[in-house]
PDB file of N, CA and C in Angstrom:
ATOM      1  N   UNK U   1      23.439   3.158 -51.583  1.00 50.00           N
ATOM      2  CA  UNK U   1      23.886   2.039 -51.045  1.00 50.00           C
ATOM      3  C   UNK U   1      23.818   0.626 -52.094  1.00 50.00           C
ATOM      4  N   UNK U   2      24.390  -0.267 -52.132  1.00 59.00           N
ATOM      5  CA  UNK U   2      24.455  -1.358 -53.231  1.00 59.00           C
ATOM      6  C   UNK U   2      23.220  -2.114 -52.952  1.00 59.00           C
ATOM      7  N   UNK U   3      22.607  -2.879 -53.697  1.00 76.00           N
ATOM      8  CA  UNK U   3      21.693  -4.013 -53.595  1.00 76.00           C
ATOM      9  C   UNK U   3      21.995  -4.594 -52.426  1.00 76.00           C
ATOM     10  N   UNK U   4      20.908  -4.859 -51.328  1.00 77.00           N
ATOM     11  CA  UNK U   4      21.113  -5.741 -50.129  1.00 77.00           C
ATOM     12  C   UNK U   4      21.606  -7.272 -50.644  1.00 77.00           C
ATOM     13  N   UNK U   5      21.009  -7.623 -51.524  1.00 69.00           N
ATOM     14  CA  UNK U   5      21.154  -9.026 -51.478  1.00 69.00           C
ATOM     15  C   UNK U   5      22.175  -9.261 -52.937  1.00 69.00           C
ATOM     16  N   UNK U   6      23.244  -8.454 -53.172  1.00 67.00           N
ATOM     17  CA  UNK U   6      24.025  -8.433 -54.151  1.00 67.00           C
ATOM     18  C   UNK U   6      25.097  -9.411 -53.953  1.00 67.00           C
ATOM     19  N   UNK U   7      25.407  -9.942 -52.835  1.00 67.00           N
ATOM     20  CA  UNK U   7      26.029 -11.361 -52.627  1.00 67.00           C
ATOM     21  C   UNK U   7      25.186 -12.819 -52.837  1.00 67.00           C
ATOM     22  N   UNK U   8      24.188 -12.789 -52.766  1.00 69.00           N
ATOM     23  CA  UNK U   8      23.188 -13.777 -52.654  1.00 69.00           C
ATOM     24  C   UNK U   8      21.913 -13.456 -53.523  1.00 69.00           C
ATOM     25  N   UNK U   9      21.773 -13.423 -54.584  1.00 68.00           N
ATOM     26  CA  UNK U   9      20.427 -13.205 -55.347  1.00 68.00           C
ATOM     27  C   UNK U   9      19.530 -14.269 -55.302  1.00 68.00           C
ATOM     28  N   UNK U  10      18.347 -13.869 -54.962  1.00 74.00           N
ATOM     29  CA  UNK U  10      17.254 -14.793 -54.967  1.00 74.00           C
ATOM     30  C   UNK U  10      17.011 -15.598 -56.076  1.00 74.00           C
ATOM     31  N   UNK U  11      16.482 -16.836 -56.256  1.00 77.00           N
ATOM     32  CA  UNK U  11      16.053 -17.624 -57.367  1.00 77.00           C
ATOM     33  C   UNK U  11      14.711 -17.333 -57.683  1.00 77.00           C
ATOM     34  N   UNK U  12      13.943 -16.458 -57.093  1.00 84.00           N
ATOM     35  CA  UNK U  12      12.838 -16.149 -57.573  1.00 84.00           C
ATOM     36  C   UNK U  12      12.274 -14.721 -56.910  1.00 84.00           C
ATOM     37  N   UNK U  13      10.870 -14.262 -56.955  1.00 87.00           N
ATOM     38  CA  UNK U  13      10.778 -13.147 -56.337  1.00 87.00           C
ATOM     39  C   UNK U  13      10.924 -12.977 -55.039  1.00 87.00           C
ATOM     40  N   UNK U  14      11.333 -11.999 -54.355  1.00 88.00           N
ATOM     41  CA  UNK U  14      11.547 -11.581 -52.973  1.00 88.00           C
ATOM     42  C   UNK U  14       9.992 -11.035 -52.738  1.00 88.00           C
ATOM     43  N   UNK U  15       9.484 -11.622 -51.497  1.00 92.00           N
ATOM     44  CA  UNK U  15       8.367 -11.181 -50.993  1.00 92.00           C
ATOM     45  C   UNK U  15       8.409 -10.091 -49.856  1.00 92.00           C
ATOM     46  N   UNK U  16       9.568 -10.394 -49.173  1.00 91.00           N
ATOM     47  CA  UNK U  16       9.553  -9.619 -47.969  1.00 91.00           C
ATOM     48  C   UNK U  16      11.124  -9.266 -47.697  1.00 91.00           C
ATOM     49  N   UNK U  17      11.107  -7.785 -47.033  1.00 91.00           N
ATOM     50  CA  UNK U  17      12.685  -7.369 -46.554  1.00 91.00           C
ATOM     51  C   UNK U  17      12.452  -6.772 -45.638  1.00 91.00           C
ATOM     52  N   UNK U  18      13.171  -6.794 -44.457  1.00 93.00           N
ATOM     53  CA  UNK U  18      12.763  -6.186 -43.145  1.00 93.00           C
ATOM     54  C   UNK U  18      14.520  -5.956 -42.650  1.00 93.00           C
ATOM     55  N   UNK U  19      14.494  -4.964 -41.914  1.00 92.00           N
ATOM     56  CA  UNK U  19      15.855  -4.509 -41.488  1.00 92.00           C
ATOM     57  C   UNK U  19      15.830  -4.814 -39.751  1.00 92.00           C
ATOM     58  N   UNK U  20      16.709  -5.254 -39.184  1.00 90.00           N
ATOM     59  CA  UNK U  20      16.851  -5.726 -37.851  1.00 90.00           C
ATOM     60  C   UNK U  20      16.785  -4.226 -37.129  1.00 90.00           C
ATOM     61  N   UNK U  21      16.343  -3.820 -36.167  1.00 87.00           N
ATOM     62  CA  UNK U  21      16.277  -2.339 -35.276  1.00 87.00           C
ATOM     63  C   UNK U  21      17.698  -2.140 -34.592  1.00 87.00           C
ATOM     64  N   UNK U  22      18.378  -3.181 -34.390  1.00 83.00           N
ATOM     65  CA  UNK U  22      19.644  -2.833 -33.626  1.00 83.00           C
ATOM     66  C   UNK U  22      20.885  -3.078 -34.052  1.00 83.00           C
ATOM     67  N   UNK U  23      20.973  -4.007 -35.310  1.00 84.00           N
ATOM     68  CA  UNK U  23      22.011  -4.247 -35.739  1.00 84.00           C
ATOM     69  C   UNK U  23      21.808  -3.968 -37.186  1.00 84.00           C
ATOM     70  N   UNK U  24      23.127  -3.803 -37.956  1.00 91.00           N
ATOM     71  CA  UNK U  24      23.071  -3.614 -39.406  1.00 91.00           C
ATOM     72  C   UNK U  24      22.949  -4.867 -40.322  1.00 91.00           C
ATOM     73  N   UNK U  25      21.627  -5.447 -40.021  1.00 93.00           N
ATOM     74  CA  UNK U  25      21.308  -6.538 -40.387  1.00 93.00           C
ATOM     75  C   UNK U  25      19.657  -6.491 -41.445  1.00 93.00           C
ATOM     76  N   UNK U  26      20.102  -7.046 -42.683  1.00 92.00           N
ATOM     77  CA  UNK U  26      18.587  -6.987 -43.532  1.00 92.00           C
ATOM     78  C   UNK U  26      18.198  -8.736 -43.404  1.00 92.00           C
ATOM     79  N   UNK U  27      17.067  -9.066 -44.012  1.00 94.00           N
ATOM     80  CA  UNK U  27      16.458 -10.198 -44.339  1.00 94.00           C
ATOM     81  C   UNK U  27      15.682 -10.044 -45.422  1.00 94.00           C
ATOM     82  N   UNK U  28      15.737 -10.857 -46.289  1.00 93.00           N
ATOM     83  CA  UNK U  28      14.864 -11.002 -47.557  1.00 93.00           C
ATOM     84  C   UNK U  28      14.425 -12.348 -47.389  1.00 93.00           C
ATOM     85  N   UNK U  29      13.272 -12.592 -47.938  1.00 94.00           N
ATOM     86  CA  UNK U  29      12.515 -13.978 -48.135  1.00 94.00           C
ATOM     87  C   UNK U  29      11.674 -13.928 -49.205  1.00 94.00           C
ATOM     88  N   UNK U  30      11.412 -15.008 -50.177  1.00 93.00           N
ATOM     89  CA  UNK U  30      10.735 -15.098 -51.193  1.00 93.00           C
ATOM     90  C   UNK U  30      10.086 -16.201 -51.315  1.00 93.00           C
ATOM     91  N   UNK U  31       9.676 -16.438 -52.781  1.00 94.00           N
ATOM     92  CA  UNK U  31       8.790 -17.454 -53.340  1.00 94.00           C
ATOM     93  C   UNK U  31      10.012 -18.962 -53.439  1.00 94.00           C
ATOM     94  N   UNK U  32      11.143 -18.567 -53.353  1.00 92.00           N
ATOM     95  CA  UNK U  32      12.100 -19.718 -53.340  1.00 92.00           C
ATOM     96  C   UNK U  32      12.240 -20.401 -52.214  1.00 92.00           C
ATOM     97  N   UNK U  33      11.210 -20.170 -51.146  1.00 93.00           N
ATOM     98  CA  UNK U  33      11.447 -20.637 -49.879  1.00 93.00           C
ATOM     99  C   UNK U  33      12.674 -20.578 -49.005  1.00 93.00           C
ATOM    100  N   UNK U  34      13.352 -19.434 -49.322  1.00 93.00           N
ATOM    101  CA  UNK U  34      14.423 -19.267 -48.968  1.00 93.00           C
ATOM    102  C   UNK U  34      14.691 -17.884 -47.821  1.00 93.00           C
ATOM    103  N   UNK U  35      15.057 -17.811 -46.395  1.00 94.00           N
ATOM    104  CA  UNK U  35      15.539 -16.828 -45.824  1.00 94.00           C
ATOM    105  C   UNK U  35      16.946 -16.369 -45.861  1.00 94.00           C
ATOM    106  N   UNK U  36      17.324 -15.218 -46.283  1.00 92.00           N
ATOM    107  CA  UNK U  36      18.720 -14.662 -46.463  1.00 92.00           C
ATOM    108  C   UNK U  36      19.171 -13.677 -45.095  1.00 92.00           C
ATOM    109  N   UNK U  37      19.854 -13.457 -44.521  1.00 93.00           N
ATOM    110  CA  UNK U  37      20.369 -12.547 -43.746  1.00 93.00           C
ATOM    111  C   UNK U  37      21.613 -11.922 -44.335  1.00 93.00           C
ATOM    112  N   UNK U  38      21.820 -10.598 -44.411  1.00 92.00           N
ATOM    113  CA  UNK U  38      22.918  -9.767 -44.603  1.00 92.00           C
ATOM    114  C   UNK U  38      23.644  -8.591 -43.667  1.00 92.00           C
ATOM    115  N   UNK U  39      24.693  -8.730 -43.462  1.00 91.00           N
ATOM    116  CA  UNK U  39      25.433  -7.660 -43.059  1.00 91.00           C
ATOM    117  C   UNK U  39      25.335  -6.415 -43.655  1.00 91.00           C
ATOM    118  N   UNK U  40      24.731  -5.289 -43.572  1.00 90.00           N
ATOM    119  CA  UNK U  40      24.815  -3.901 -44.148  1.00 90.00           C
ATOM    120  C   UNK U  40      25.713  -3.054 -43.733  1.00 90.00           C
ATOM    121  N   UNK U  41      26.459  -2.959 -44.950  1.00 87.00           N
ATOM    122  CA  UNK U  41      27.941  -2.125 -44.846  1.00 87.00           C
ATOM    123  C   UNK U  41      28.027  -0.981 -45.826  1.00 87.00           C
ATOM    124  N   UNK U  42      26.944  -1.042 -46.595  1.00 83.00           N
ATOM    125  CA  UNK U  42      27.084  -0.020 -47.895  1.00 83.00           C
ATOM    126  C   UNK U  42      27.639  -0.109 -48.945  1.00 83.00           C
ATOM    127  N   UNK U  43      28.600  -1.227 -48.761  1.00 86.00           N
ATOM    128  CA  UNK U  43      29.334  -1.652 -49.778  1.00 86.00           C
ATOM    129  C   UNK U  43      28.962  -3.006 -50.504  1.00 86.00           C
ATOM    130  N   UNK U  44      29.496  -3.961 -49.729  1.00 88.00           N
ATOM    131  CA  UNK U  44      29.409  -5.447 -50.025  1.00 88.00           C
ATOM    132  C   UNK U  44      28.146  -5.865 -49.748  1.00 88.00           C
ATOM    133  N   UNK U  45      27.845  -5.614 -48.290  1.00 89.00           N
ATOM    134  CA  UNK U  45      26.476  -6.243 -47.812  1.00 89.00           C
ATOM    135  C   UNK U  45      26.932  -7.944 -47.827  1.00 89.00           C
ATOM    136  N   UNK U  46      27.744  -8.168 -47.166  1.00 89.00           N
ATOM    137  CA  UNK U  46      28.079  -9.878 -47.199  1.00 89.00           C
ATOM    138  C   UNK U  46      26.727 -10.570 -46.709  1.00 89.00           C
ATOM    139  N   UNK U  47      26.596 -11.826 -47.325  1.00 91.00           N
ATOM    140  CA  UNK U  47      25.636 -12.733 -46.684  1.00 91.00           C
ATOM    141  C   UNK U  47      26.180 -13.348 -45.653  1.00 91.00           C
ATOM    142  N   UNK U  48      25.366 -13.224 -44.502  1.00 91.00           N
ATOM    143  CA  UNK U  48      25.575 -13.672 -43.164  1.00 91.00           C
ATOM    144  C   UNK U  48      25.369 -15.463 -43.102  1.00 91.00           C
ATOM    145  N   UNK U  49      24.046 -15.771 -43.538  1.00 92.00           N
ATOM    146  CA  UNK U  49      23.621 -17.076 -43.592  1.00 92.00           C
ATOM    147  C   UNK U  49      22.270 -17.269 -44.517  1.00 92.00           C
ATOM    148  N   UNK U  50      21.832 -18.268 -44.834  1.00 91.00           N
ATOM    149  CA  UNK U  50      20.482 -18.108 -45.682  1.00 91.00           C
ATOM    150  C   UNK U  50      19.840 -19.929 -45.097  1.00 91.00           C
ATOM    151  N   UNK U  51      18.709 -19.558 -45.069  1.00 92.00           N
ATOM    152  CA  UNK U  51      17.678 -20.975 -44.517  1.00 92.00           C
ATOM    153  C   UNK U  51      16.934 -21.319 -45.726  1.00 92.00           C
ATOM    154  N   UNK U  52      17.365 -22.516 -45.976  1.00 91.00           N
ATOM    155  CA  UNK U  52      16.047 -23.062 -46.870  1.00 91.00           C
ATOM    156  C   UNK U  52      15.339 -24.099 -46.142  1.00 91.00           C
ATOM    157  N   UNK U  53      13.755 -23.381 -46.295  1.00 86.00           N
ATOM    158  CA  UNK U  53      12.614 -23.952 -45.779  1.00 86.00           C
ATOM    159  C   UNK U  53      12.407 -25.212 -46.730  1.00 86.00           C
ATOM    160  N   UNK U  54      13.111 -26.535 -46.551  1.00 72.00           N
ATOM    161  CA  UNK U  54      12.676 -27.541 -47.678  1.00 72.00           C
ATOM    162  C   UNK U  54      11.545 -28.088 -47.248  1.00 72.00           C
ATOM    163  N   UNK U  55      10.496 -27.371 -47.277  1.00 69.00           N
ATOM    164  CA  UNK U  55       9.242 -27.580 -46.991  1.00 69.00           C
ATOM    165  C   UNK U  55       8.165 -27.171 -48.175  1.00 69.00           C
ATOM    166  N   UNK U  56       6.888 -27.197 -48.191  1.00 80.00           N
ATOM    167  CA  UNK U  56       5.954 -26.678 -49.229  1.00 80.00           C
ATOM    168  C   UNK U  56       5.482 -25.350 -48.646  1.00 80.00           C
ATOM    169  N   UNK U  57       6.096 -24.341 -48.658  1.00 86.00           N
ATOM    170  CA  UNK U  57       5.810 -23.073 -48.092  1.00 86.00           C
ATOM    171  C   UNK U  57       6.684 -22.057 -48.770  1.00 86.00           C
ATOM    172  N   UNK U  58       6.314 -21.707 -50.219  1.00 93.00           N
ATOM    173  CA  UNK U  58       6.824 -20.606 -50.649  1.00 93.00           C
ATOM    174  C   UNK U  58       6.453 -19.386 -49.738  1.00 93.00           C
ATOM    175  N   UNK U  59       7.499 -18.370 -49.352  1.00 94.00           N
ATOM    176  CA  UNK U  59       7.334 -17.122 -48.281  1.00 94.00           C
ATOM    177  C   UNK U  59       6.523 -16.266 -48.951  1.00 94.00           C
ATOM    178  N   UNK U  60       5.314 -15.639 -48.483  1.00 94.00           N
ATOM    179  CA  UNK U  60       4.842 -14.440 -48.860  1.00 94.00           C
ATOM    180  C   UNK U  60       5.208 -13.312 -48.097  1.00 94.00           C
ATOM    181  N   UNK U  61       5.529 -13.734 -46.692  1.00 95.00           N
ATOM    182  CA  UNK U  61       5.562 -12.616 -45.502  1.00 95.00           C
ATOM    183  C   UNK U  61       6.557 -13.391 -44.632  1.00 95.00           C
ATOM    184  N   UNK U  62       7.473 -12.521 -44.274  1.00 96.00           N
ATOM    185  CA  UNK U  62       8.456 -12.826 -43.240  1.00 96.00           C
ATOM    186  C   UNK U  62       8.965 -11.641 -42.247  1.00 96.00           C
ATOM    187  N   UNK U  63       8.722 -11.751 -40.985  1.00 96.00           N
ATOM    188  CA  UNK U  63       9.132 -10.546 -39.987  1.00 96.00           C
ATOM    189  C   UNK U  63      10.189 -11.462 -38.847  1.00 96.00           C
ATOM    190  N   UNK U  64      10.690 -10.152 -38.311  1.00 96.00           N
ATOM    191  CA  UNK U  64      11.540 -10.683 -37.024  1.00 96.00           C
ATOM    192  C   UNK U  64      10.517 -10.549 -36.212  1.00 96.00           C
ATOM    193  N   UNK U  65      10.604 -11.196 -34.923  1.00 94.00           N
ATOM    194  CA  UNK U  65       9.976 -11.317 -33.760  1.00 94.00           C
ATOM    195  C   UNK U  65      10.237 -10.395 -33.010  1.00 94.00           C
ATOM    196  N   UNK U  66       9.490  -9.681 -31.919  1.00 91.00           N
ATOM    197  CA  UNK U  66       9.705  -8.756 -31.159  1.00 91.00           C
ATOM    198  C   UNK U  66      10.892  -8.564 -30.315  1.00 91.00           C
ATOM    199  N   UNK U  67      11.634  -9.863 -30.040  1.00 91.00           N
ATOM    200  CA  UNK U  67      12.814  -9.895 -29.643  1.00 91.00           C
ATOM    201  C   UNK U  67      14.170  -9.813 -30.437  1.00 91.00           C
ATOM    202  N   UNK U  68      13.487  -9.890 -31.880  1.00 91.00           N
ATOM    203  CA  UNK U  68      14.541  -9.913 -32.909  1.00 91.00           C
ATOM    204  C   UNK U  68      15.399 -11.129 -32.739  1.00 91.00           C
ATOM    205  N   UNK U  69      14.997 -12.575 -32.119  1.00 93.00           N
ATOM    206  CA  UNK U  69      15.948 -13.476 -32.026  1.00 93.00           C
ATOM    207  C   UNK U  69      15.199 -14.535 -33.003  1.00 93.00           C
ATOM    208  N   UNK U  70      13.902 -14.315 -33.625  1.00 95.00           N
ATOM    209  CA  UNK U  70      13.558 -15.597 -34.855  1.00 95.00           C
ATOM    210  C   UNK U  70      13.056 -14.599 -35.701  1.00 95.00           C
ATOM    211  N   UNK U  71      12.621 -15.373 -37.123  1.00 96.00           N
ATOM    212  CA  UNK U  71      12.030 -14.812 -38.268  1.00 96.00           C
ATOM    213  C   UNK U  71      10.924 -15.688 -38.301  1.00 96.00           C
ATOM    214  N   UNK U  72       9.837 -15.018 -38.229  1.00 95.00           N
ATOM    215  CA  UNK U  72       8.533 -15.961 -38.762  1.00 95.00           C
ATOM    216  C   UNK U  72       8.134 -15.607 -40.176  1.00 95.00           C
ATOM    217  N   UNK U  73       8.031 -16.995 -40.733  1.00 95.00           N
ATOM    218  CA  UNK U  73       7.778 -17.015 -42.332  1.00 95.00           C
ATOM    219  C   UNK U  73       6.441 -17.741 -42.444  1.00 95.00           C
ATOM    220  N   UNK U  74       5.546 -17.050 -43.638  1.00 92.00           N
ATOM    221  CA  UNK U  74       4.300 -17.436 -43.830  1.00 92.00           C
ATOM    222  C   UNK U  74       4.138 -17.310 -45.363  1.00 92.00           C
ATOM    223  N   UNK U  75       3.174 -18.150 -45.720  1.00 91.00           N
ATOM    224  CA  UNK U  75       2.693 -18.233 -46.809  1.00 91.00           C
ATOM    225  C   UNK U  75       1.071 -18.524 -47.023  1.00 91.00           C
ATOM    226  N   UNK U  76       0.806 -19.127 -48.084  1.00 87.00           N
ATOM    227  CA  UNK U  76      -0.607 -19.471 -48.293  1.00 87.00           C
ATOM    228  C   UNK U  76      -1.287 -20.737 -48.002  1.00 87.00           C
ATOM    229  N   UNK U  77      -0.590 -21.001 -46.585  1.00 86.00           N
ATOM    230  CA  UNK U  77      -1.130 -22.526 -45.938  1.00 86.00           C
ATOM    231  C   UNK U  77      -1.748 -21.746 -44.773  1.00 86.00           C
ATOM    232  N   UNK U  78      -2.320 -22.994 -44.062  1.00 83.00           N
ATOM    233  CA  UNK U  78      -2.756 -22.394 -42.425  1.00 83.00           C
ATOM    234  C   UNK U  78      -1.655 -22.377 -41.170  1.00 83.00           C
ATOM    235  N   UNK U  79      -0.278 -22.841 -41.857  1.00 87.00           N
ATOM    236  CA  UNK U  79       0.798 -22.823 -40.912  1.00 87.00           C
ATOM    237  C   UNK U  79       1.708 -21.954 -41.238  1.00 87.00           C
ATOM    238  N   UNK U  80       2.794 -21.739 -40.206  1.00 91.00           N
ATOM    239  CA  UNK U  80       4.262 -20.759 -40.758  1.00 91.00           C
ATOM    240  C   UNK U  80       4.966 -21.564 -39.825  1.00 91.00           C
ATOM    241  N   UNK U  81       6.393 -20.912 -40.106  1.00 93.00           N
ATOM    242  CA  UNK U  81       7.501 -21.666 -39.276  1.00 93.00           C
ATOM    243  C   UNK U  81       8.310 -20.244 -38.925  1.00 93.00           C
ATOM    244  N   UNK U  82       8.815 -20.793 -37.522  1.00 94.00           N
ATOM    245  CA  UNK U  82       9.935 -19.868 -37.031  1.00 94.00           C
ATOM    246  C   UNK U  82      11.030 -20.547 -37.025  1.00 94.00           C
ATOM    247  N   UNK U  83      12.234 -19.666 -37.550  1.00 95.00           N
ATOM    248  CA  UNK U  83      13.490 -19.621 -37.518  1.00 95.00           C
ATOM    249  C   UNK U  83      14.207 -18.976 -36.405  1.00 95.00           C
ATOM    250  N   UNK U  84      14.549 -19.665 -35.600  1.00 96.00           N
ATOM    251  CA  UNK U  84      15.644 -19.260 -34.475  1.00 96.00           C
ATOM    252  C   UNK U  84      16.871 -18.897 -34.949  1.00 96.00           C
ATOM    253  N   UNK U  85      17.190 -17.549 -34.937  1.00 92.00           N
ATOM    254  CA  UNK U  85      18.532 -17.006 -35.624  1.00 92.00           C
ATOM    255  C   UNK U  85      19.737 -17.605 -34.952  1.00 92.00           C
ATOM    256  N   UNK U  86      19.696 -17.595 -33.742  1.00 91.00           N
ATOM    257  CA  UNK U  86      21.011 -18.151 -32.605  1.00 91.00           C
ATOM    258  C   UNK U  86      21.076 -19.451 -32.619  1.00 91.00           C
ATOM    259  N   UNK U  87      19.890 -20.305 -32.671  1.00 94.00           N
ATOM    260  CA  UNK U  87      20.137 -21.760 -32.761  1.00 94.00           C
ATOM    261  C   UNK U  87      19.952 -22.413 -34.033  1.00 94.00           C
ATOM    262  N   UNK U  88      19.666 -21.538 -34.932  1.00 92.00           N
ATOM    263  CA  UNK U  88      19.471 -21.918 -35.995  1.00 92.00           C
ATOM    264  C   UNK U  88      18.849 -23.099 -36.324  1.00 92.00           C
ATOM    265  N   UNK U  89      17.384 -23.078 -35.712  1.00 94.00           N
ATOM    266  CA  UNK U  89      16.617 -24.121 -35.643  1.00 94.00           C
ATOM    267  C   UNK U  89      15.091 -23.578 -36.531  1.00 94.00           C
ATOM    268  N   UNK U  90      14.484 -24.426 -37.021  1.00 94.00           N
ATOM    269  CA  UNK U  90      13.252 -24.311 -37.634  1.00 94.00           C
ATOM    270  C   UNK U  90      12.149 -25.125 -37.022  1.00 94.00           C
ATOM    271  N   UNK U  91      10.805 -24.303 -36.403  1.00 93.00           N
ATOM    272  CA  UNK U  91       9.735 -24.877 -35.942  1.00 93.00           C
ATOM    273  C   UNK U  91       8.671 -24.551 -36.749  1.00 93.00           C
ATOM    274  N   UNK U  92       7.773 -25.603 -36.753  1.00 91.00           N
ATOM    275  CA  UNK U  92       6.361 -25.315 -37.761  1.00 91.00           C
ATOM    276  C   UNK U  92       5.371 -25.143 -36.591  1.00 91.00           C
ATOM    277  N   UNK U  93       4.611 -24.079 -36.749  1.00 90.00           N
ATOM    278  CA  UNK U  93       3.372 -23.947 -36.014  1.00 90.00           C
ATOM    279  C   UNK U  93       2.266 -24.302 -36.796  1.00 90.00           C
ATOM    280  N   UNK U  94       1.177 -25.135 -36.353  1.00 86.00           N
ATOM    281  CA  UNK U  94       0.006 -25.513 -36.917  1.00 86.00           C
ATOM    282  C   UNK U  94      -1.085 -24.222 -37.102  1.00 86.00           C
ATOM    283  N   UNK U  95      -0.546 -23.137 -36.726  1.00 76.00           N
ATOM    284  CA  UNK U  95      -1.620 -21.999 -37.155  1.00 76.00           C
ATOM    285  C   UNK U  95      -1.694 -21.024 -36.089  1.00 76.00           C
ATOM    286  N   UNK U  96      -2.929 -20.356 -36.201  1.00 68.00           N
ATOM    287  CA  UNK U  96      -3.132 -19.561 -35.153  1.00 68.00           C
ATOM    288  C   UNK U  96      -4.411 -20.013 -34.472  1.00 68.00           C
ATOM    289  N   UNK U  97      -4.521 -20.291 -33.056  1.00 68.00           N
ATOM    290  CA  UNK U  97      -5.548 -20.831 -32.513  1.00 68.00           C
ATOM    291  C   UNK U  97      -6.770 -19.837 -32.701  1.00 68.00           C
ATOM    292  N   UNK U  98      -7.927 -20.349 -33.041  1.00 62.00           N
ATOM    293  CA  UNK U  98      -8.992 -19.661 -33.334  1.00 62.00           C
ATOM    294  C   UNK U  98      -9.243 -19.214 -34.604  1.00 62.00           C
ATOM    295  N   UNK U  99      -8.188 -19.318 -35.260  1.00 56.00           N
ATOM    296  CA  UNK U  99      -8.359 -18.833 -36.689  1.00 56.00           C
ATOM    297  C   UNK U  99      -8.109 -20.132 -37.964  1.00 56.00           C
ATOM    298  N   UNK U 100      -9.093 -20.885 -38.043  1.00 56.00           N
ATOM    299  CA  UNK U 100      -9.042 -22.177 -38.505  1.00 56.00           C
ATOM    300  C   UNK U 100      -8.831 -21.998 -40.189  1.00 56.00           C
ATOM    301  N   UNK U 101      -9.333 -20.660 -40.482  1.00 55.00           N
ATOM    302  CA  UNK U 101      -9.377 -20.393 -42.122  1.00 55.00           C
ATOM    303  C   UNK U 101      -8.358 -19.370 -42.477  1.00 55.00           C
ATOM    304  N   UNK U 102      -7.417 -19.289 -41.418  1.00 50.00           N
ATOM    305  CA  UNK U 102      -6.298 -18.141 -41.850  1.00 50.00           C
ATOM    306  C   UNK U 102      -5.346 -18.315 -42.943  1.00 50.00           C
ATOM    307  N   UNK U 103      -5.221 -17.469 -43.702  1.00 51.00           N
ATOM    308  CA  UNK U 103      -4.332 -17.758 -44.593  1.00 51.00           C
ATOM    309  C   UNK U 103      -3.704 -16.166 -44.987  1.00 51.00           C
ATOM    310  N   UNK U 104      -2.390 -16.230 -45.351  1.00 52.00           N
ATOM    311  CA  UNK U 104      -2.015 -14.865 -45.968  1.00 52.00           C
ATOM    312  C   UNK U 104      -2.338 -14.612 -47.612  1.00 52.00           C
ATOM    313  N   UNK U 105      -2.984 -13.395 -47.731  1.00 55.00           N
ATOM    314  CA  UNK U 105      -3.410 -13.311 -48.984  1.00 55.00           C
ATOM    315  C   UNK U 105      -2.220 -12.708 -50.049  1.00 55.00           C
ATOM    316  N   UNK U 106      -2.048 -13.069 -51.178  1.00 53.00           N
ATOM    317  CA  UNK U 106      -1.162 -12.392 -51.975  1.00 53.00           C
ATOM    318  C   UNK U 106      -1.351 -10.972 -52.107  1.00 53.00           C
TER     319      UNK U 106
END
């Protein structure tokens, strides 16, 4: 198989790669604050879409939620972002209730 992100290389180090369980889709995210989705075909792997978190959060970890409809992106801050894939909307969460000092370690 070709590189997952050969159609849109990251501008920095990729920190997270995840594969959708029901679709042939891969997600990459990294320190360039960008989440990219790719259609996995084993040849070209075209980019479906990318989202730049025009925020102050380099992404250290990104995962699909349990419904596979959102991507949760976190970094070294107390908050995280959720990206709704279908609505193409970004929401900020101010952290996890009860974990005032929570942050993702490198």
